[in-house]
Amino acid sequence: MSSYVFTSESVTEGHPDKICDQVSDAVLDALLAEDPTSRVACETVVNTGLCLITGEITSKAHVDFIKLVRNVISEIGYKDARAGGFDANSCAVLVALDQQSPDIAQGVNEADDHSGDPLDKVGAGDQGIMFGYACDETPELMPLPISLAHRLSRRLALVRHNGTLDYLLPDGKTQVSVVYEKNIPIAISTILISTQHTSEVEGIFSEEGIREKIKKDLWEHVVIPSTADLSLKPNHQNTRFLVNPTGKFVVGGPQGDAGLTGRKIIVDTYGGYARHGGGAFSGKDPTKVDRSAAYAARFVAKSLVAAGLAKRVEVQLSYAIGIAKPVSILIEAFGSEQTSNLDLTSLVENYFDLRPGAIIEKFNLQNLPQKNEGRFYRDTAAYGHFGRPDLNLPWEDVTRAASELKELSKRLST
């Protein structure tokens, strides 16, 4: 298609599913901070007045899970009667954690294809396929629609936390539609923001009056600041701006909808712009390739684009449980490559070590919570795991890899 509109969405940290992702990753952070070899697969469920953590954990760490859960919920903003139906201080917290299956642990602890190299010792924690993607639409090499949607969500949370718009409540969603011509973004056609709010807004009680007030405030305090540094900006003439289309959004969070870990995998990645292998990230330690290999695939894709070897790249990796080396590697550059996809695949195979043990070592994935005030993974659990200019993510730092790939590509082509 020469002309099309692509749409991506984001959700705020107070969305029920994102509460669950943050709780699961807070559990992971706490366990890894005390015992970097912890094996964690933590799932969280929230509903009105309830938070349940369950799953499988093997660790020497001792964590007060109930206190941890309440702290996360409170920091998100569910800490008083304003949010209604869900309060960190009064909700029931249930803990149902088991030990990891010894059959899985056996394959992870000693890879079947172990060659004597210490990095071979970690086998993949499960079978599966992972995708990574990068393109040159934004400075962080992410697709523009998801990048804009996350900008709006982060700003929506900021103006709530700092009191600029003190009538806002934690739950919210954003959605951005971008017009493309020949795969180049040329306009922002629609912005949609749905945000939870108090039953009255600055003395206004009518549904229509509240919506108009929120719409005006969000354009001024969220949309304009979020896009101020972009060359492609929304405007009142050409950008449709929708706010709380149902009229009001008072009942939200876990009171309005149950939440589960891992239900926002498209929000977590590329907004639907690239394919997804189906595995969620949050609550999983880095021996789980659903998480670590997806980070590696993003690193590979971003490195290739940053090196100027293609304008957009999708990387597929596949793994078998208990086997260290990927079963397959596929590179697709959609005709934007400087050389063939086959040559790019060969370049990746020669340069990148994509065994789980090597990925964990390169990005220091088991020790990061010790160096980030005990909350590294939790910070990725809202507003996306990729392209985050607000976080220092090791799989996003491709400066050295891009430079070396460029030189290696030149040598291989001569």
PDB file of C-alpha atoms in Angstrom, residues 124-395:
ATOM      1  CA  ALA A 124      16.567 -22.079  27.118  1.00  0.00           C
ATOM      2  CA  GLY A 125      13.864 -22.099  29.797  1.00  0.00           C
ATOM      3  CA  ASP A 126      11.214 -23.005  27.238  1.00  0.00           C
ATOM      4  CA  GLN A 127      10.640 -23.492  23.547  1.00  0.00           C
ATOM      5  CA  GLY A 128       9.277 -20.548  21.594  1.00  0.00           C
ATOM      6  CA  ILE A 129       9.764 -17.839  19.010  1.00  0.00           C
ATOM      7  CA  MET A 130      10.761 -14.243  19.726  1.00  0.00           C
ATOM      8  CA  PHE A 131      10.715 -11.196  17.469  1.00  0.00           C
ATOM      9  CA  GLY A 132      12.709  -7.991  17.567  1.00  0.00           C
ATOM     10  CA  TYR A 133      12.122  -4.902  15.451  1.00  0.00           C
ATOM     11  CA  ALA A 134      13.628  -1.523  14.695  1.00  0.00           C
ATOM     12  CA  CYS A 135      13.041   1.208  12.116  1.00  0.00           C
ATOM     13  CA  ASP A 136      14.306   4.707  11.448  1.00  0.00           C
ATOM     14  CA  GLU A 137      10.996   6.541  12.068  1.00  0.00           C
ATOM     15  CA  THR A 138      12.036   7.921  15.470  1.00  0.00           C
ATOM     16  CA  PRO A 139      15.344   8.763  17.214  1.00  0.00           C
ATOM     17  CA  GLU A 140      14.928   5.672  19.428  1.00  0.00           C
ATOM     18  CA  LEU A 141      14.396   3.583  16.252  1.00  0.00           C
ATOM     19  CA  MET A 142      10.835   2.603  17.125  1.00  0.00           C
ATOM     20  CA  PRO A 143       7.627   2.815  15.065  1.00  0.00           C
ATOM     21  CA  LEU A 144       6.069   6.256  15.456  1.00  0.00           C
ATOM     22  CA  PRO A 145       2.526   5.178  16.502  1.00  0.00           C
ATOM     23  CA  ILE A 146       3.613   3.199  19.579  1.00  0.00           C
ATOM     24  CA  SER A 147       6.274   5.783  20.429  1.00  0.00           C
ATOM     25  CA  LEU A 148       3.641   8.541  20.473  1.00  0.00           C
ATOM     26  CA  ALA A 149       1.124   6.433  22.392  1.00  0.00           C
ATOM     27  CA  HIS A 150       3.716   5.765  25.124  1.00  0.00           C
ATOM     28  CA  ARG A 151       4.680   9.446  25.262  1.00  0.00           C
ATOM     29  CA  LEU A 152       1.060  10.362  25.926  1.00  0.00           C
ATOM     30  CA  SER A 153       0.618   7.654  28.572  1.00  0.00           C
ATOM     31  CA  ARG A 154       3.775   8.657  30.439  1.00  0.00           C
ATOM     32  CA  ARG A 155       2.767  12.316  30.367  1.00  0.00           C
ATOM     33  CA  LEU A 156      -0.765  11.440  31.515  1.00  0.00           C
ATOM     34  CA  ALA A 157       0.702   9.702  34.564  1.00  0.00           C
ATOM     35  CA  LEU A 158       3.131  12.575  35.198  1.00  0.00           C
ATOM     36  CA  VAL A 159       0.468  15.300  35.355  1.00  0.00           C
ATOM     37  CA  ARG A 160      -1.521  13.075  37.731  1.00  0.00           C
ATOM     38  CA  HIS A 161       1.419  12.392  40.047  1.00  0.00           C
ATOM     39  CA  ASN A 162       2.678  15.995  40.155  1.00  0.00           C
ATOM     40  CA  GLY A 163      -0.788  17.435  40.762  1.00  0.00           C
ATOM     41  CA  THR A 164      -1.082  19.452  37.543  1.00  0.00           C
ATOM     42  CA  LEU A 165      -4.379  17.683  36.877  1.00  0.00           C
ATOM     43  CA  ASP A 166      -5.265  16.454  40.342  1.00  0.00           C
ATOM     44  CA  TYR A 167      -8.692  15.156  39.338  1.00  0.00           C
ATOM     45  CA  LEU A 168      -7.125  12.364  37.264  1.00  0.00           C
ATOM     46  CA  LEU A 169      -7.109   8.811  38.638  1.00  0.00           C
ATOM     47  CA  PRO A 170      -4.641   6.011  37.821  1.00  0.00           C
ATOM     48  CA  ASP A 171      -6.383   4.070  35.024  1.00  0.00           C
ATOM     49  CA  GLY A 172      -5.993   5.268  31.448  1.00  0.00           C
ATOM     50  CA  LYS A 173      -5.366   4.379  27.813  1.00  0.00           C
ATOM     51  CA  THR A 174      -3.998   6.226  24.799  1.00  0.00           C
ATOM     52  CA  GLN A 175      -4.200   5.490  21.082  1.00  0.00           C
ATOM     53  CA  VAL A 176      -2.518   7.190  18.125  1.00  0.00           C
ATOM     54  CA  SER A 177      -3.243   6.830  14.394  1.00  0.00           C
ATOM     55  CA  VAL A 178      -0.503   7.871  11.960  1.00  0.00           C
ATOM     56  CA  VAL A 179      -0.870   8.435   8.204  1.00  0.00           C
ATOM     57  CA  TYR A 180       1.855   6.862   6.047  1.00  0.00           C
ATOM     58  CA  GLU A 181       2.844   7.539   2.438  1.00  0.00           C
ATOM     59  CA  LYS A 182       5.237   4.993   0.956  1.00  0.00           C
ATOM     60  CA  ASN A 183       6.106   3.770   4.466  1.00  0.00           C
ATOM     61  CA  ILE A 184       6.951   7.293   5.685  1.00  0.00           C
ATOM     62  CA  PRO A 185       4.801   8.902   8.412  1.00  0.00           C
ATOM     63  CA  ILE A 186       3.330  12.188   7.165  1.00  0.00           C
ATOM     64  CA  ALA A 187       0.569  13.100   9.643  1.00  0.00           C
ATOM     65  CA  ILE A 188      -1.077  12.266  12.956  1.00  0.00           C
ATOM     66  CA  SER A 189      -4.719  11.688  12.058  1.00  0.00           C
ATOM     67  CA  THR A 190      -6.274  10.727  15.415  1.00  0.00           C
ATOM     68  CA  ILE A 191      -5.368  10.862  19.092  1.00  0.00           C
ATOM     69  CA  LEU A 192      -7.575   9.080  21.617  1.00  0.00           C
ATOM     70  CA  ILE A 193      -7.160   9.380  25.376  1.00  0.00           C
ATOM     71  CA  SER A 194      -9.407   7.645  27.887  1.00  0.00           C
ATOM     72  CA  THR A 195      -8.579   8.591  31.448  1.00  0.00           C
ATOM     73  CA  GLN A 196     -10.153   7.783  34.779  1.00  0.00           C
ATOM     74  CA  HIS A 197     -11.244  10.846  36.747  1.00  0.00           C
ATOM     75  CA  THR A 198     -13.103  11.913  39.869  1.00  0.00           C
ATOM     76  CA  SER A 199     -16.897  12.219  39.806  1.00  0.00           C
ATOM     77  CA  GLU A 200     -16.608  16.008  39.821  1.00  0.00           C
ATOM     78  CA  VAL A 201     -13.886  18.042  38.150  1.00  0.00           C
ATOM     79  CA  GLU A 202     -13.059  21.451  39.616  1.00  0.00           C
ATOM     80  CA  GLY A 203     -16.665  22.124  40.598  1.00  0.00           C
ATOM     81  CA  ILE A 204     -18.138  20.707  37.382  1.00  0.00           C
ATOM     82  CA  PHE A 205     -20.642  17.867  37.790  1.00  0.00           C
ATOM     83  CA  SER A 206     -22.298  17.562  34.375  1.00  0.00           C
ATOM     84  CA  GLU A 207     -20.992  14.775  32.146  1.00  0.00           C
ATOM     85  CA  GLU A 208     -20.604  17.038  29.117  1.00  0.00           C
ATOM     86  CA  GLY A 209     -18.941  19.808  31.132  1.00  0.00           C
ATOM     87  CA  ILE A 210     -16.469  17.385  32.698  1.00  0.00           C
ATOM     88  CA  ARG A 211     -15.530  15.886  29.335  1.00  0.00           C
ATOM     89  CA  GLU A 212     -14.950  19.300  27.739  1.00  0.00           C
ATOM     90  CA  LYS A 213     -12.817  20.406  30.694  1.00  0.00           C
ATOM     91  CA  ILE A 214     -10.729  17.220  30.553  1.00  0.00           C
ATOM     92  CA  LYS A 215     -10.365  17.496  26.774  1.00  0.00           C
ATOM     93  CA  LYS A 216      -9.072  21.075  27.018  1.00  0.00           C
ATOM     94  CA  ASP A 217      -6.672  20.217  29.855  1.00  0.00           C
ATOM     95  CA  LEU A 218      -5.307  17.100  28.159  1.00  0.00           C
ATOM     96  CA  TRP A 219      -4.566  18.933  24.924  1.00  0.00           C
ATOM     97  CA  GLU A 220      -2.710  21.668  26.834  1.00  0.00           C
ATOM     98  CA  HIS A 221      -0.906  19.587  29.479  1.00  0.00           C
ATOM     99  CA  VAL A 222      -0.485  16.188  27.795  1.00  0.00           C
ATOM    100  CA  VAL A 223      -0.649  16.323  23.988  1.00  0.00           C
ATOM    101  CA  ILE A 224       1.296  19.535  23.324  1.00  0.00           C
ATOM    102  CA  PRO A 225       4.178  18.835  25.779  1.00  0.00           C
ATOM    103  CA  SER A 226       4.427  15.195  24.626  1.00  0.00           C
ATOM    104  CA  THR A 227       4.945  16.172  20.989  1.00  0.00           C
ATOM    105  CA  ALA A 228       6.756  19.520  21.345  1.00  0.00           C
ATOM    106  CA  ASP A 229      10.117  18.184  20.141  1.00  0.00           C
ATOM    107  CA  LEU A 230       8.732  16.391  17.075  1.00  0.00           C
ATOM    108  CA  SER A 231       8.815  17.695  13.517  1.00  0.00           C
ATOM    109  CA  LEU A 232       5.504  15.895  12.931  1.00  0.00           C
ATOM    110  CA  LYS A 233       3.006  17.453  15.352  1.00  0.00           C
ATOM    111  CA  PRO A 234      -0.734  17.097  15.932  1.00  0.00           C
ATOM    112  CA  ASN A 235      -2.907  20.149  15.306  1.00  0.00           C
ATOM    113  CA  HIS A 236      -6.551  21.090  15.795  1.00  0.00           C
ATOM    114  CA  GLN A 237      -7.152  21.395  12.052  1.00  0.00           C
ATOM    115  CA  ASN A 238      -5.948  17.956  10.917  1.00  0.00           C
ATOM    116  CA  THR A 239      -5.826  15.779  14.044  1.00  0.00           C
ATOM    117  CA  ARG A 240      -9.030  14.333  15.450  1.00  0.00           C
ATOM    118  CA  PHE A 241      -8.857  14.429  19.252  1.00  0.00           C
ATOM    119  CA  LEU A 242     -11.115  12.055  21.188  1.00  0.00           C
ATOM    120  CA  VAL A 243     -11.372  12.016  24.988  1.00  0.00           C
ATOM    121  CA  ASN A 244     -13.419   9.550  27.065  1.00  0.00           C
ATOM    122  CA  PRO A 245     -15.773   8.733  24.147  1.00  0.00           C
ATOM    123  CA  THR A 246     -18.324   7.015  26.440  1.00  0.00           C
ATOM    124  CA  GLY A 247     -18.820  10.323  28.283  1.00  0.00           C
ATOM    125  CA  LYS A 248     -17.240   9.595  31.637  1.00  0.00           C
ATOM    126  CA  PHE A 249     -14.650   7.284  33.191  1.00  0.00           C
ATOM    127  CA  VAL A 250     -15.123   7.308  36.954  1.00  0.00           C
ATOM    128  CA  VAL A 251     -15.150   3.580  37.719  1.00  0.00           C
ATOM    129  CA  GLY A 252     -11.801   2.162  36.619  1.00  0.00           C
ATOM    130  CA  GLY A 253      -8.796   0.148  37.703  1.00  0.00           C
ATOM    131  CA  PRO A 254      -9.439  -3.299  39.206  1.00  0.00           C
ATOM    132  CA  GLN A 255     -12.912  -2.180  40.285  1.00  0.00           C
ATOM    133  CA  GLY A 256     -13.881  -1.709  36.642  1.00  0.00           C
ATOM    134  CA  ASP A 257     -12.052  -4.687  35.157  1.00  0.00           C
ATOM    135  CA  ALA A 258      -9.986  -7.620  36.364  1.00  0.00           C
ATOM    136  CA  GLY A 259      -6.281  -7.583  35.481  1.00  0.00           C
ATOM    137  CA  LEU A 260      -3.779 -10.291  34.612  1.00  0.00           C
ATOM    138  CA  THR A 261      -0.026 -10.380  34.045  1.00  0.00           C
ATOM    139  CA  GLY A 262       0.963 -10.591  30.384  1.00  0.00           C
ATOM    140  CA  ARG A 263      -2.182  -9.339  28.678  1.00  0.00           C
ATOM    141  CA  LYS A 264      -0.536  -6.276  27.120  1.00  0.00           C
ATOM    142  CA  ILE A 265       2.197  -7.909  25.052  1.00  0.00           C
ATOM    143  CA  ILE A 266       1.595  -5.651  22.033  1.00  0.00           C
ATOM    144  CA  VAL A 267       1.754  -2.527  24.216  1.00  0.00           C
ATOM    145  CA  ASP A 268       4.990  -3.918  25.699  1.00  0.00           C
ATOM    146  CA  THR A 269       6.640  -4.319  22.292  1.00  0.00           C
ATOM    147  CA  TYR A 270       5.974  -2.581  18.951  1.00  0.00           C
ATOM    148  CA  GLY A 271       2.294  -1.684  18.998  1.00  0.00           C
ATOM    149  CA  GLY A 272       1.425  -4.320  16.423  1.00  0.00           C
ATOM    150  CA  TYR A 273       3.819  -2.869  13.843  1.00  0.00           C
ATOM    151  CA  ALA A 274       5.942  -6.030  13.960  1.00  0.00           C
ATOM    152  CA  ARG A 275       5.080  -9.654  14.630  1.00  0.00           C
ATOM    153  CA  HIS A 276       5.020 -11.132  18.123  1.00  0.00           C
ATOM    154  CA  GLY A 277       5.934 -14.627  19.250  1.00  0.00           C
ATOM    155  CA  GLY A 278       3.221 -14.677  21.929  1.00  0.00           C
ATOM    156  CA  GLY A 279       5.316 -14.786  25.097  1.00  0.00           C
ATOM    157  CA  ALA A 280       4.877 -12.132  27.778  1.00  0.00           C
ATOM    158  CA  PHE A 281       7.779 -10.589  29.716  1.00  0.00           C
ATOM    159  CA  SER A 282       6.794  -9.561  33.224  1.00  0.00           C
ATOM    160  CA  GLY A 283       7.416 -11.823  36.195  1.00  0.00           C
ATOM    161  CA  LYS A 284       9.935 -13.977  34.315  1.00  0.00           C
ATOM    162  CA  ASP A 285      13.615 -14.235  35.205  1.00  0.00           C
ATOM    163  CA  PRO A 286      16.093 -13.889  32.312  1.00  0.00           C
ATOM    164  CA  THR A 287      16.621 -17.631  31.824  1.00  0.00           C
ATOM    165  CA  LYS A 288      13.163 -17.460  30.254  1.00  0.00           C
ATOM    166  CA  VAL A 289      13.871 -16.697  26.600  1.00  0.00           C
ATOM    167  CA  ASP A 290      10.423 -15.162  26.225  1.00  0.00           C
ATOM    168  CA  ARG A 291      12.052 -12.215  27.935  1.00  0.00           C
ATOM    169  CA  SER A 292      15.827 -12.320  27.424  1.00  0.00           C
ATOM    170  CA  ALA A 293      15.778 -13.440  23.782  1.00  0.00           C
ATOM    171  CA  ALA A 294      13.153 -10.825  22.916  1.00  0.00           C
ATOM    172  CA  TYR A 295      15.506  -8.217  24.381  1.00  0.00           C
ATOM    173  CA  ALA A 296      18.356  -9.695  22.338  1.00  0.00           C
ATOM    174  CA  ALA A 297      16.255  -9.699  19.161  1.00  0.00           C
ATOM    175  CA  ARG A 298      15.518  -5.994  19.667  1.00  0.00           C
ATOM    176  CA  PHE A 299      19.239  -5.368  20.232  1.00  0.00           C
ATOM    177  CA  VAL A 300      20.080  -7.142  16.953  1.00  0.00           C
ATOM    178  CA  ALA A 301      17.420  -5.290  14.966  1.00  0.00           C
ATOM    179  CA  LYS A 302      18.314  -1.901  16.417  1.00  0.00           C
ATOM    180  CA  SER A 303      22.037  -2.505  15.831  1.00  0.00           C
ATOM    181  CA  LEU A 304      21.447  -3.279  12.147  1.00  0.00           C
ATOM    182  CA  VAL A 305      19.350  -0.149  11.631  1.00  0.00           C
ATOM    183  CA  ALA A 306      21.741   2.050  13.623  1.00  0.00           C
ATOM    184  CA  ALA A 307      24.598   0.706  11.483  1.00  0.00           C
ATOM    185  CA  GLY A 308      22.792   1.903   8.361  1.00  0.00           C
ATOM    186  CA  LEU A 309      22.481  -1.622   6.971  1.00  0.00           C
ATOM    187  CA  ALA A 310      18.687  -1.304   6.629  1.00  0.00           C
ATOM    188  CA  LYS A 311      15.915   1.193   7.334  1.00  0.00           C
ATOM    189  CA  ARG A 312      13.715  -1.355   9.091  1.00  0.00           C
ATOM    190  CA  VAL A 313      14.510  -4.821  10.349  1.00  0.00           C
ATOM    191  CA  GLU A 314      12.569  -7.658  11.936  1.00  0.00           C
ATOM    192  CA  VAL A 315      14.479 -10.454  13.668  1.00  0.00           C
ATOM    193  CA  GLN A 316      13.029 -13.856  14.519  1.00  0.00           C
ATOM    194  CA  LEU A 317      14.751 -16.209  16.954  1.00  0.00           C
ATOM    195  CA  SER A 318      13.541 -19.659  17.968  1.00  0.00           C
ATOM    196  CA  TYR A 319      14.631 -21.845  20.880  1.00  0.00           C
ATOM    197  CA  ALA A 320      14.112 -25.359  22.231  1.00  0.00           C
ATOM    198  CA  ILE A 321      13.796 -26.000  25.954  1.00  0.00           C
ATOM    199  CA  GLY A 322      17.104 -27.089  27.470  1.00  0.00           C
ATOM    200  CA  ILE A 323      19.116 -26.164  24.321  1.00  0.00           C
ATOM    201  CA  ALA A 324      21.456 -23.178  24.443  1.00  0.00           C
ATOM    202  CA  LYS A 325      21.852 -22.190  20.788  1.00  0.00           C
ATOM    203  CA  PRO A 326      18.900 -20.810  18.839  1.00  0.00           C
ATOM    204  CA  VAL A 327      17.190 -23.357  16.619  1.00  0.00           C
ATOM    205  CA  SER A 328      16.803 -20.719  13.895  1.00  0.00           C
ATOM    206  CA  ILE A 329      17.598 -17.087  13.095  1.00  0.00           C
ATOM    207  CA  LEU A 330      15.726 -15.095  10.448  1.00  0.00           C
ATOM    208  CA  ILE A 331      16.329 -11.505   9.358  1.00  0.00           C
ATOM    209  CA  GLU A 332      13.749  -9.604   7.284  1.00  0.00           C
ATOM    210  CA  ALA A 333      14.474  -6.049   6.116  1.00  0.00           C
ATOM    211  CA  PHE A 334      11.435  -5.549   3.854  1.00  0.00           C
ATOM    212  CA  GLY A 335      13.449  -4.330   0.869  1.00  0.00           C
ATOM    213  CA  SER A 336      15.133  -1.569   2.879  1.00  0.00           C
ATOM    214  CA  GLU A 337      18.438  -3.456   3.231  1.00  0.00           C
ATOM    215  CA  GLN A 338      21.783  -2.371   1.778  1.00  0.00           C
ATOM    216  CA  THR A 339      22.623  -6.025   1.184  1.00  0.00           C
ATOM    217  CA  SER A 340      20.536  -9.206   1.023  1.00  0.00           C
ATOM    218  CA  ASN A 341      18.537 -10.646   3.933  1.00  0.00           C
ATOM    219  CA  LEU A 342      20.742 -13.740   3.625  1.00  0.00           C
ATOM    220  CA  ASP A 343      23.870 -11.631   4.064  1.00  0.00           C
ATOM    221  CA  LEU A 344      22.320  -9.851   7.047  1.00  0.00           C
ATOM    222  CA  THR A 345      21.470 -13.215   8.609  1.00  0.00           C
ATOM    223  CA  SER A 346      25.042 -14.397   8.089  1.00  0.00           C
ATOM    224  CA  LEU A 347      26.331 -11.160   9.626  1.00  0.00           C
ATOM    225  CA  VAL A 348      24.118 -11.655  12.689  1.00  0.00           C
ATOM    226  CA  GLU A 349      25.206 -15.275  13.111  1.00  0.00           C
ATOM    227  CA  ASN A 350      28.865 -14.226  12.980  1.00  0.00           C
ATOM    228  CA  TYR A 351      28.627 -11.243  15.307  1.00  0.00           C
ATOM    229  CA  PHE A 352      25.956 -11.917  17.948  1.00  0.00           C
ATOM    230  CA  ASP A 353      26.033 -14.649  20.591  1.00  0.00           C
ATOM    231  CA  LEU A 354      22.378 -15.479  21.134  1.00  0.00           C
ATOM    232  CA  ARG A 355      22.661 -18.285  23.682  1.00  0.00           C
ATOM    233  CA  PRO A 356      20.631 -17.472  26.845  1.00  0.00           C
ATOM    234  CA  GLY A 357      23.763 -17.530  29.001  1.00  0.00           C
ATOM    235  CA  ALA A 358      25.539 -15.099  26.681  1.00  0.00           C
ATOM    236  CA  ILE A 359      22.521 -12.776  26.562  1.00  0.00           C
ATOM    237  CA  ILE A 360      22.273 -12.750  30.361  1.00  0.00           C
ATOM    238  CA  GLU A 361      25.985 -12.011  30.691  1.00  0.00           C
ATOM    239  CA  LYS A 362      26.082  -9.279  28.023  1.00  0.00           C
ATOM    240  CA  PHE A 363      23.151  -7.343  29.459  1.00  0.00           C
ATOM    241  CA  ASN A 364      23.909  -8.303  33.083  1.00  0.00           C
ATOM    242  CA  LEU A 365      20.282  -9.350  33.408  1.00  0.00           C
ATOM    243  CA  GLN A 366      20.582 -11.222  36.709  1.00  0.00           C
ATOM    244  CA  ASN A 367      22.312  -8.380  38.589  1.00  0.00           C
ATOM    245  CA  LEU A 368      20.493  -5.287  37.337  1.00  0.00           C
ATOM    246  CA  PRO A 369      18.066  -4.938  40.287  1.00  0.00           C
ATOM    247  CA  GLN A 370      21.059  -4.719  42.636  1.00  0.00           C
ATOM    248  CA  LYS A 371      22.294  -1.663  40.731  1.00  0.00           C
ATOM    249  CA  ASN A 372      18.990   0.162  40.155  1.00  0.00           C
ATOM    250  CA  GLU A 373      17.640   0.626  43.665  1.00  0.00           C
ATOM    251  CA  GLY A 374      16.035  -2.800  43.478  1.00  0.00           C
ATOM    252  CA  ARG A 375      13.470  -1.992  40.768  1.00  0.00           C
ATOM    253  CA  PHE A 376      14.953  -2.434  37.313  1.00  0.00           C
ATOM    254  CA  TYR A 377      12.423  -4.828  35.794  1.00  0.00           C
ATOM    255  CA  ARG A 378       9.452  -3.092  37.371  1.00  0.00           C
ATOM    256  CA  ASP A 379      10.394   0.097  35.512  1.00  0.00           C
ATOM    257  CA  THR A 380      10.023  -1.729  32.194  1.00  0.00           C
ATOM    258  CA  ALA A 381       6.594  -3.102  33.143  1.00  0.00           C
ATOM    259  CA  ALA A 382       4.721   0.059  32.103  1.00  0.00           C
ATOM    260  CA  TYR A 383       5.190   2.191  28.952  1.00  0.00           C
ATOM    261  CA  GLY A 384       7.069  -0.414  26.932  1.00  0.00           C
ATOM    262  CA  HIS A 385      10.246  -2.469  27.113  1.00  0.00           C
ATOM    263  CA  PHE A 386      11.837  -0.934  24.008  1.00  0.00           C
ATOM    264  CA  GLY A 387      12.859   2.505  22.828  1.00  0.00           C
ATOM    265  CA  ARG A 388      12.664   3.928  26.354  1.00  0.00           C
ATOM    266  CA  PRO A 389      14.609   7.230  26.360  1.00  0.00           C
ATOM    267  CA  ASP A 390      13.671   7.645  30.036  1.00  0.00           C
ATOM    268  CA  LEU A 391      15.424   4.413  31.079  1.00  0.00           C
ATOM    269  CA  ASN A 392      18.985   3.187  30.701  1.00  0.00           C
ATOM    270  CA  LEU A 393      18.200  -0.207  29.164  1.00  0.00           C
ATOM    271  CA  PRO A 394      21.238  -2.290  28.155  1.00  0.00           C
ATOM    272  CA  TRP A 395      19.570  -3.782  25.068  1.00  0.00           C
TER     273      TRP A 395
END
